[in-house]
PDB file of C-alpha atoms in Angstrom:
ATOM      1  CA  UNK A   1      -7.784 158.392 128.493  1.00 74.00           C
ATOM      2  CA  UNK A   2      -9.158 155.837 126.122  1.00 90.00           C
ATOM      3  CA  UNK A   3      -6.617 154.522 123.095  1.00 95.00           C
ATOM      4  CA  UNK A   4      -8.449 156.053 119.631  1.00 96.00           C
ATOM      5  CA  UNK A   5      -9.429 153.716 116.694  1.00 97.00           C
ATOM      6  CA  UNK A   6      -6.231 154.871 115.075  1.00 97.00           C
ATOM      7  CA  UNK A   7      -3.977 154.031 117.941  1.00 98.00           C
ATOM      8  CA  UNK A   8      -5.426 150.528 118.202  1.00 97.00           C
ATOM      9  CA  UNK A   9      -4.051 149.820 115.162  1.00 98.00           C
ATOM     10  CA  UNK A  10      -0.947 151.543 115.646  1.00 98.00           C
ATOM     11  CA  UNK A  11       0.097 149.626 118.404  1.00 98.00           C
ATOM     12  CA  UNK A  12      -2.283 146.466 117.893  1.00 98.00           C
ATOM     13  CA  UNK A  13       1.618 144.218 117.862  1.00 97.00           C
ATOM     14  CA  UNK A  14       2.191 145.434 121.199  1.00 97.00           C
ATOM     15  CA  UNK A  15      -1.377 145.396 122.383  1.00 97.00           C
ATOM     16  CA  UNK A  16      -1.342 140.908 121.340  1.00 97.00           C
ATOM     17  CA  UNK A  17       1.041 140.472 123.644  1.00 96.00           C
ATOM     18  CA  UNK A  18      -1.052 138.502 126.844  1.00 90.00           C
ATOM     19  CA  UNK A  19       1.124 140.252 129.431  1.00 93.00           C
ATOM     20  CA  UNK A  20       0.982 143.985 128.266  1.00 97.00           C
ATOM     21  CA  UNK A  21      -2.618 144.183 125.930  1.00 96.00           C
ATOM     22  CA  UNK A  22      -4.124 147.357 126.378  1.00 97.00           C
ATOM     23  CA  UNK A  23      -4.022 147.877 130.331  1.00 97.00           C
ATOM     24  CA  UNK A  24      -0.071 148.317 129.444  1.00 98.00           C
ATOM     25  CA  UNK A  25      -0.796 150.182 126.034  1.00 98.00           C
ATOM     26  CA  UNK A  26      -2.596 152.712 128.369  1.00 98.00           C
ATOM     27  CA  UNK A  27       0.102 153.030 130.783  1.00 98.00           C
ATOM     28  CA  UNK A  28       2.370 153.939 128.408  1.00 98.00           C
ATOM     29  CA  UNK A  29       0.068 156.506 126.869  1.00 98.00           C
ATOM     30  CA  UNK A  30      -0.561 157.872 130.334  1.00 98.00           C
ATOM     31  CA  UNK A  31       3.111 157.944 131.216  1.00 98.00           C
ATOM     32  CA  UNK A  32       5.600 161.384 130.593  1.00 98.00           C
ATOM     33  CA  UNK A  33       9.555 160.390 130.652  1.00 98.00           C
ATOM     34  CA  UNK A  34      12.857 162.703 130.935  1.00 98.00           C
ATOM     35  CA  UNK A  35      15.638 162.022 128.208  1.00 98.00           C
ATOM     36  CA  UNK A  36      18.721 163.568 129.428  1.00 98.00           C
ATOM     37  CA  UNK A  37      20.614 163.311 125.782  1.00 97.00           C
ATOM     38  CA  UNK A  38      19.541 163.038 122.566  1.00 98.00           C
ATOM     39  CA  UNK A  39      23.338 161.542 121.095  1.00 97.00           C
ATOM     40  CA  UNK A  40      23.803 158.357 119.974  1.00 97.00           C
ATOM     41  CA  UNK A  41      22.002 156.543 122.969  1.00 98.00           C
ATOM     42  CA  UNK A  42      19.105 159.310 123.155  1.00 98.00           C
ATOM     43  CA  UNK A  43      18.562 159.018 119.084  1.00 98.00           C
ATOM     44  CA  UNK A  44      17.512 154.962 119.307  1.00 98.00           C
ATOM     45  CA  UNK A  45      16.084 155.373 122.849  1.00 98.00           C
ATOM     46  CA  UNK A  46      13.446 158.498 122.114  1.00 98.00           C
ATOM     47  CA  UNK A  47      12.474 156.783 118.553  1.00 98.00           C
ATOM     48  CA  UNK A  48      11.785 153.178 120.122  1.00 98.00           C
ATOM     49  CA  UNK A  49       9.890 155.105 123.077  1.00 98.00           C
ATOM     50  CA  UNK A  50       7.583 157.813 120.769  1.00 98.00           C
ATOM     51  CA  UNK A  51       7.090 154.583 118.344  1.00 98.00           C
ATOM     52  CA  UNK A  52       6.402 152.304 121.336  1.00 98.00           C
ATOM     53  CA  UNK A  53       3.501 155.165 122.230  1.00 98.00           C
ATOM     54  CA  UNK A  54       4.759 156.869 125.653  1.00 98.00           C
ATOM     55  CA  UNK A  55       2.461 159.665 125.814  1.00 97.00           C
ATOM     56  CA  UNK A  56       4.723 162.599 127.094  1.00 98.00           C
ATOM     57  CA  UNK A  57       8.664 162.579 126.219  1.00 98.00           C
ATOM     58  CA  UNK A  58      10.814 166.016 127.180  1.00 98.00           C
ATOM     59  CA  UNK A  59      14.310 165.792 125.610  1.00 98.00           C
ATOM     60  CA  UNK A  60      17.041 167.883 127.660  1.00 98.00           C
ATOM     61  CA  UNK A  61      20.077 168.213 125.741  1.00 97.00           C
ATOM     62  CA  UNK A  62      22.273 171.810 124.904  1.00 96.00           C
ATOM     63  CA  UNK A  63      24.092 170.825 122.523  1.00 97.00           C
ATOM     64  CA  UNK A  64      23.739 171.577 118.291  1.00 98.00           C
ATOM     65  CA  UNK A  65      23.555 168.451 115.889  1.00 98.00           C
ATOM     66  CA  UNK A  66      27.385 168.096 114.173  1.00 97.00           C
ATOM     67  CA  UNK A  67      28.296 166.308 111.025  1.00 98.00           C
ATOM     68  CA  UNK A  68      30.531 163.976 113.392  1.00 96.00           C
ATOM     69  CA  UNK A  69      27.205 162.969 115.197  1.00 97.00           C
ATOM     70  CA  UNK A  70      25.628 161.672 111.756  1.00 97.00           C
ATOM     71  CA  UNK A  71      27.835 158.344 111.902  1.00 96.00           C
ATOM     72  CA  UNK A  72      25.330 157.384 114.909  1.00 97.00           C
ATOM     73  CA  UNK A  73      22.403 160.054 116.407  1.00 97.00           C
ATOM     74  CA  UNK A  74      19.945 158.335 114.087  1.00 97.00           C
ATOM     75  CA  UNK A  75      17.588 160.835 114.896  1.00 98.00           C
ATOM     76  CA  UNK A  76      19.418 163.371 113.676  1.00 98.00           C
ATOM     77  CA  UNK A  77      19.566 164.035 109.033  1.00 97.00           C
ATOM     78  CA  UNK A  78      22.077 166.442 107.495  1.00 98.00           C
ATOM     79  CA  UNK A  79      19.988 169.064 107.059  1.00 97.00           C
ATOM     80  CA  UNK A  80      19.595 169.377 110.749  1.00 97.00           C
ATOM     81  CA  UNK A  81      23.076 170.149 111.641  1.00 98.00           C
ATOM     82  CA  UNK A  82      23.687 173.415 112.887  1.00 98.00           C
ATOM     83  CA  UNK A  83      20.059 172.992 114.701  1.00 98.00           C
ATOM     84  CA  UNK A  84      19.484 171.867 118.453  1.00 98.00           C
ATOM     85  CA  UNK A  85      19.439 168.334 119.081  1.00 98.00           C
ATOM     86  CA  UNK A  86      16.093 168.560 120.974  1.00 98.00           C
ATOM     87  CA  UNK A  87      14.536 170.494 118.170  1.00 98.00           C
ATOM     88  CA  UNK A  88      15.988 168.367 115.781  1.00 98.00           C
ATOM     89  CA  UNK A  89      14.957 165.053 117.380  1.00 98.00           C
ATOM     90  CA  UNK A  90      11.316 166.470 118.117  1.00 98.00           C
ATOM     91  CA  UNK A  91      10.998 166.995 114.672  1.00 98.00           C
ATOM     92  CA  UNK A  92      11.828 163.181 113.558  1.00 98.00           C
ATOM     93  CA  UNK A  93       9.216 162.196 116.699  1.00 98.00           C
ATOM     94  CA  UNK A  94       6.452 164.053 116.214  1.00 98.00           C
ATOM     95  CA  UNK A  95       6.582 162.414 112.166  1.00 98.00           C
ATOM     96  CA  UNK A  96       6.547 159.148 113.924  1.00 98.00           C
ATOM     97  CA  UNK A  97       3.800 159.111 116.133  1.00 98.00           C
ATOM     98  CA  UNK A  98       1.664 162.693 116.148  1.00 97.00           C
ATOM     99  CA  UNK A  99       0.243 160.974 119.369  1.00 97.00           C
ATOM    100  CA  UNK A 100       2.973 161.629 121.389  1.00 98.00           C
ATOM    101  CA  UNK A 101       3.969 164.889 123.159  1.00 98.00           C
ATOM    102  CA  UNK A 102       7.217 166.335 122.819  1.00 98.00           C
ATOM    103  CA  UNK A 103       8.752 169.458 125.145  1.00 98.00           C
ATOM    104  CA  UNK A 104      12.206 170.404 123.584  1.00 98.00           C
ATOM    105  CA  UNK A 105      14.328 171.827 126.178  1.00 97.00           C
ATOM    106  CA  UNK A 106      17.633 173.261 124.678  1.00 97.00           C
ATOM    107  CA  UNK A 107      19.282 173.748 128.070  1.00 94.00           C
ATOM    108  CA  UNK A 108      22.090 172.711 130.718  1.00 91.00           C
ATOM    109  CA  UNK A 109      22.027 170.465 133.269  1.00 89.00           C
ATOM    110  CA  UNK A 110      20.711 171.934 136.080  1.00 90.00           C
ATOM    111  CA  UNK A 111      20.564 170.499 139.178  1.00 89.00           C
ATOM    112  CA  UNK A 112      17.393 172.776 140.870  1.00 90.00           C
ATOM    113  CA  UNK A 113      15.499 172.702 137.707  1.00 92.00           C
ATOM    114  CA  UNK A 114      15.956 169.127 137.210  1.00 94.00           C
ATOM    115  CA  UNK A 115      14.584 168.520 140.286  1.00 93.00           C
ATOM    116  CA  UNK A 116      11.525 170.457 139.497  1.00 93.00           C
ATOM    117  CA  UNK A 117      10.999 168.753 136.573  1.00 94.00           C
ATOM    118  CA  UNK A 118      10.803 165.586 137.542  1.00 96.00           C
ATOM    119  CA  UNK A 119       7.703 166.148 139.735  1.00 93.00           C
ATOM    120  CA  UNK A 120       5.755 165.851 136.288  1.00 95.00           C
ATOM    121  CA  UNK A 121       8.274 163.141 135.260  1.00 98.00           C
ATOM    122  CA  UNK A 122       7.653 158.875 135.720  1.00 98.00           C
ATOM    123  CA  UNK A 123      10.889 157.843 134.657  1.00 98.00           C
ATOM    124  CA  UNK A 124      14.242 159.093 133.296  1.00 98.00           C
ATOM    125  CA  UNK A 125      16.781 157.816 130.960  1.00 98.00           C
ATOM    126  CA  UNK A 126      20.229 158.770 131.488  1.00 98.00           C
ATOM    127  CA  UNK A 127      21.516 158.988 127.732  1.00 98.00           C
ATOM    128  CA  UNK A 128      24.916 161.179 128.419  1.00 95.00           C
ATOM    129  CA  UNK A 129      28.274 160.616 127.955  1.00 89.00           C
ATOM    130  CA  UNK A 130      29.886 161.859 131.174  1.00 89.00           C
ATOM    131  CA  UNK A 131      30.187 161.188 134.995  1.00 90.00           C
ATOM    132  CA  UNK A 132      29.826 164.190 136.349  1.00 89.00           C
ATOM    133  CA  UNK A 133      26.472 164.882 134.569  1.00 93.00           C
ATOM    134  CA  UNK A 134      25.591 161.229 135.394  1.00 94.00           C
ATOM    135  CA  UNK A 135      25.961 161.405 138.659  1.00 94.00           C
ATOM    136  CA  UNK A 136      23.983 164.518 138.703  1.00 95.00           C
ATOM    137  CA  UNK A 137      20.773 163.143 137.452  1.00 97.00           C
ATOM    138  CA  UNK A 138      21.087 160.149 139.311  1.00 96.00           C
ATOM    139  CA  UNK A 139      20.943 162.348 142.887  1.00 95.00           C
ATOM    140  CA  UNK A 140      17.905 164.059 141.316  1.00 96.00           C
ATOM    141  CA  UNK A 141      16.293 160.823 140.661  1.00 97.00           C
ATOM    142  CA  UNK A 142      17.078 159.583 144.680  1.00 96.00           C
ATOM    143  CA  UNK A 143      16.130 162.513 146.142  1.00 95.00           C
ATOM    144  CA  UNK A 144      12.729 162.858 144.165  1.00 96.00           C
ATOM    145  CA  UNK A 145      12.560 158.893 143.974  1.00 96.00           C
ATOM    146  CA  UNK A 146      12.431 158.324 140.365  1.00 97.00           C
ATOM    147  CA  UNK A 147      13.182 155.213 138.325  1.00 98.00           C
ATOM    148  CA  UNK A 148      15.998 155.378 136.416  1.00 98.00           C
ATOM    149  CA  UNK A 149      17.548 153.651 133.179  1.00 98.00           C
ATOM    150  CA  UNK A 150      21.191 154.500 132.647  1.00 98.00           C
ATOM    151  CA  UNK A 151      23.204 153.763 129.857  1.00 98.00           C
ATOM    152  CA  UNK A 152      26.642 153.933 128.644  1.00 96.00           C
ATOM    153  CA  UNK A 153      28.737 153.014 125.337  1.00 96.00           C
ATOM    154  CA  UNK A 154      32.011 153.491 124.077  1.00 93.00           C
ATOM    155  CA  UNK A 155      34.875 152.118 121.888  1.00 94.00           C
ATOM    156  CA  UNK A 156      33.205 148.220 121.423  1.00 96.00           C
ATOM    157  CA  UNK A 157      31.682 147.857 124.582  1.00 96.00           C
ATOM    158  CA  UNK A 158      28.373 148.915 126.171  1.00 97.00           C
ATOM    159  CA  UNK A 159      26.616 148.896 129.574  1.00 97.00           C
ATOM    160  CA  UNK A 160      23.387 149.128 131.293  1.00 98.00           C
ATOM    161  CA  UNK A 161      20.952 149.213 134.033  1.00 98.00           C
ATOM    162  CA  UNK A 162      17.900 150.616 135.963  1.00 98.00           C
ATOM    163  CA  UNK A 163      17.744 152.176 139.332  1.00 98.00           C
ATOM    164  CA  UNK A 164      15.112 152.369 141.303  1.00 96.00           C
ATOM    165  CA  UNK A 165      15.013 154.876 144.361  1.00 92.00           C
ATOM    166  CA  UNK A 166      11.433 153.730 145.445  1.00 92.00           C
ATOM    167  CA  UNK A 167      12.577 149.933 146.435  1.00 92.00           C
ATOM    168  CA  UNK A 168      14.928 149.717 149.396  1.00 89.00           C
ATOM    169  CA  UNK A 169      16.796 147.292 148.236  1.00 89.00           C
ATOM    170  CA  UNK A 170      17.988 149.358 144.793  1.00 94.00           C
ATOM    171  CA  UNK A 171      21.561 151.009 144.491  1.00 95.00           C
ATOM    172  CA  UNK A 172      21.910 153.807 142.308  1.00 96.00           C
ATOM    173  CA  UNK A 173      24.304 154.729 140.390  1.00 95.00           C
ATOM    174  CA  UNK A 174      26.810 155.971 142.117  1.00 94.00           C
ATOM    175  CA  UNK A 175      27.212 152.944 144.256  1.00 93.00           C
ATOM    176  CA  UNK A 176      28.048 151.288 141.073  1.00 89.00           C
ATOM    177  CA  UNK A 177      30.822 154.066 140.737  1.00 86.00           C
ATOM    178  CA  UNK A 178      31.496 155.343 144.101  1.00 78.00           C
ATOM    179  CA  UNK A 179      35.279 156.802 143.910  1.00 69.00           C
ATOM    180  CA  UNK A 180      35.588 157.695 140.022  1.00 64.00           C
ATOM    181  CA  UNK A 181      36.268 160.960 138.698  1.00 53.00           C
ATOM    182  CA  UNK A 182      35.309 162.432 135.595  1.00 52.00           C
ATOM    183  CA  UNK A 183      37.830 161.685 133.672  1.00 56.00           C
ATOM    184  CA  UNK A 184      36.669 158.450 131.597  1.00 62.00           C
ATOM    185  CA  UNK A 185      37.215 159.377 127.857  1.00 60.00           C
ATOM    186  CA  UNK A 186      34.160 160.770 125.507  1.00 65.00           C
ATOM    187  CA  UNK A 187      33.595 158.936 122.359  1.00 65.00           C
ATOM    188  CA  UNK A 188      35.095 161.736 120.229  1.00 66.00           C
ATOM    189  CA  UNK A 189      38.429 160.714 122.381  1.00 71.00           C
ATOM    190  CA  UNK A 190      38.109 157.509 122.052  1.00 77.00           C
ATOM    191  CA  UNK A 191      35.403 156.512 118.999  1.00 84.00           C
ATOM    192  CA  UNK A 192      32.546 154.426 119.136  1.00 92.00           C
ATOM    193  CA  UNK A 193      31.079 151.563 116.644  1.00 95.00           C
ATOM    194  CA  UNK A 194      27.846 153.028 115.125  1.00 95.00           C
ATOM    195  CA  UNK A 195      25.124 150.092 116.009  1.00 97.00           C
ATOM    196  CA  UNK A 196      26.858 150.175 119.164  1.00 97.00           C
ATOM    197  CA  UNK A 197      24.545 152.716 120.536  1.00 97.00           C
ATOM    198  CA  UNK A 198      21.752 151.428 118.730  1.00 98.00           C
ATOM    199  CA  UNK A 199      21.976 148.397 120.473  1.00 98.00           C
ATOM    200  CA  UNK A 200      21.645 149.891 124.228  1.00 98.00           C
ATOM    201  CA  UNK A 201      19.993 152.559 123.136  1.00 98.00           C
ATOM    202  CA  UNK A 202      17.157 150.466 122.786  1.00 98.00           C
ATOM    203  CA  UNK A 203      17.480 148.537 125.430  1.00 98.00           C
ATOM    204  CA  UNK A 204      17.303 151.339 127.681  1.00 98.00           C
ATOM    205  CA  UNK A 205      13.545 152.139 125.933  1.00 98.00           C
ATOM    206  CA  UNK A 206      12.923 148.230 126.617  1.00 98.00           C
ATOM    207  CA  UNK A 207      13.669 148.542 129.883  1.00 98.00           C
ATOM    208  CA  UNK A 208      11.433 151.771 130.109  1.00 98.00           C
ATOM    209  CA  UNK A 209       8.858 150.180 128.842  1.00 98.00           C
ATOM    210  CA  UNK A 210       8.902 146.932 131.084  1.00 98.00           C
ATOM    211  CA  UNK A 211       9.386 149.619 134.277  1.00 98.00           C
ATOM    212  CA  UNK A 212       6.317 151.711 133.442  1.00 98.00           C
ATOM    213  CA  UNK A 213       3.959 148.906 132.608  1.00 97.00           C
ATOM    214  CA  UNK A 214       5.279 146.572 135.132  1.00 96.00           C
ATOM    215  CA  UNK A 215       6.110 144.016 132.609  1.00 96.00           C
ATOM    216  CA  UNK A 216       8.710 141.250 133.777  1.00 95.00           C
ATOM    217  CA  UNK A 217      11.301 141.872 135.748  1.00 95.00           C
ATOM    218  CA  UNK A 218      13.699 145.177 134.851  1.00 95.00           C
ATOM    219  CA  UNK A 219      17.498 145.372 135.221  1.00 96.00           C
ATOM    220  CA  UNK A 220      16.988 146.821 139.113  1.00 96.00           C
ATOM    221  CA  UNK A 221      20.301 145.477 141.087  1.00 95.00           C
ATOM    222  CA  UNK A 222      21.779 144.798 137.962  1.00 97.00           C
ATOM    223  CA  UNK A 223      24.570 145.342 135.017  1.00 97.00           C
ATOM    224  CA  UNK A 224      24.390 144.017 131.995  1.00 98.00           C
ATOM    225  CA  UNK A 225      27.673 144.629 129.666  1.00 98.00           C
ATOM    226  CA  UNK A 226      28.272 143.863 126.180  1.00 98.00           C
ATOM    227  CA  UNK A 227      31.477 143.231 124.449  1.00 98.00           C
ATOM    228  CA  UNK A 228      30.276 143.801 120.913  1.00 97.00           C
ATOM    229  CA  UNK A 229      33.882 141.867 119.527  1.00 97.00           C
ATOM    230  CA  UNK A 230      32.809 138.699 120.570  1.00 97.00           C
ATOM    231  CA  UNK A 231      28.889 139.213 120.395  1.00 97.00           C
ATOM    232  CA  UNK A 232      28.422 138.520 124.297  1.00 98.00           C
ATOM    233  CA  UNK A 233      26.941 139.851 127.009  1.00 97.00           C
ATOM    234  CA  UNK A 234      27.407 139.470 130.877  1.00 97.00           C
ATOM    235  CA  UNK A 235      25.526 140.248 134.083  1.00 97.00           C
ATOM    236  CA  UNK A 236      26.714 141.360 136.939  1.00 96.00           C
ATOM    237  CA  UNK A 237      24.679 141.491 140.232  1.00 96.00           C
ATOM    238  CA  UNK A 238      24.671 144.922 142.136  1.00 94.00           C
ATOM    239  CA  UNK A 239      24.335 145.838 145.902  1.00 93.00           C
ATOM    240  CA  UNK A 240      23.353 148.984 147.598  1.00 92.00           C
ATOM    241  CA  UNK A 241      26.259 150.935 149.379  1.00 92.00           C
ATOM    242  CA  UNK A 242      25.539 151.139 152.629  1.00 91.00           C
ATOM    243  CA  UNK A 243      28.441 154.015 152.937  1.00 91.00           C
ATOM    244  CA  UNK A 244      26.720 155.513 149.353  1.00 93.00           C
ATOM    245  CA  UNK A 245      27.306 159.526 149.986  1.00 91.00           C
ATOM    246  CA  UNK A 246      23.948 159.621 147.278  1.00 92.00           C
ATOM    247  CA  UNK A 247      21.411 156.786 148.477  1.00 93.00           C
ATOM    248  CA  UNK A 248      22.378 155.435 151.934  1.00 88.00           C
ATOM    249  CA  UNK A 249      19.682 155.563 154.387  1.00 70.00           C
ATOM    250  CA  UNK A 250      19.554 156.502 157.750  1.00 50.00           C
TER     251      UNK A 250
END
């Protein structure tokens, strides 16, 4: 498909740049990706991404918008609490860019479907707040071999990275994690700082859009932290497992 008059001009900023222009413009329009969570990483991610002009986001989140949530789901208004995140966050897309699908999908994680689903799918962010449903996605996204951005934030610190099941040299994430249990704290236990999530949040729809359009060089094989105290950021360089119950081969 061909980009319209209109969406020239709505994405003519991006469509300037020398290494994206409109080959990457038409990626993007071409491309559908999974949000699994539409909290405070989901809220920045999905709005940078249906701004940005992906042409196909599903949201997959259970869970009903909260007063609590308001300090930092930017997607999210008061007069959507009480209503399903995905419904709610469709909502605030579809305003933004009425050229972008949207599939609300009010529902668990689960495993089978998820699979399914990602057959239609070219990339998946991992916008949740706990291991065990991390950990989940991420086998979905080895076993079916799609890319994944994961991303994490609580208290004053943040963290993320890509995986990518397609390159043999790619972990995933649970070689970055191989022993923990689910038992890290959730931000309600523990609080977060608002722009926190704001800040990875969109990094994880940077780094979406740089794996889809094959601009640069994405966060595969690599962690990036952020210690929002002292404004800094470090990388850390990540290996396969070899042992990895999840991606080890042969």
């Amino acid at each position: 498909m061909d980009l319209s008059d209109e969406e020239l001009l709505r994405y003519s900023r991006q469509i300037m740049l020398p290494r994206f222009d409109v080959a990457g413009q038409l990626v993007l329009k071409n491309a559908h990706v999974l949000i699994v969570g539409v909290g405070g990483l989901g809220s920045p991610a999905a709005l940078y991404l249906a701004a940005a002009g992906v042409g196909q986001l599903t949201l997959l989140d259970y869970d009903e918008v909260d007063l609590s949530n308001l300090q930092r789901q930017i997607v999210h208004g008061t007069a959507n609490i009480g209503h399903t995140k995905v419904a709610s966050a469709a909502d605030t897309l579809r305003d933004i860019n009425p050229h972008v699908r949207v599939q609300a999908r009010a529902e668990k994680l689960d495993p089978e479907s998820l699979k399914k689903m990602l057959k239609s799918v070219d990339l998946v962010l991992d916008c949740t707040d706990n291991f065990s449903t991390r950990f989940g996605v991420n086998r979905a996204c080895v076993e079916t071999g799609t890319p994944l951005v994961s991303g994490a934030a609580i208290r004053m610190e943040g963290q993320i990275a890509c995986f990518d099941a397609r390159r043999p040299d790619s972990p995933c994430y649970q070689c970055l994690y191989p022993d923990l249990a689910d038992e890290a704290l959730s931000c309600s236990e523990a609080g977060v700082m608002s722009p926190l999530v704001g800040v990875i949040g969109s990094m994880q729809a940077l780094e979406a859009i740089k794996m889809l359009s094959q601009l640069g060089e994405p966060l595969v094989g690599r962690l990036l932290v952020f210690d929002a105290l002292n404004a800094e950021w470090r990388s850390l360089r990540l290996k396969r497992d070899a042992q990895c119950p999840t991606c080890a081969r042969g």
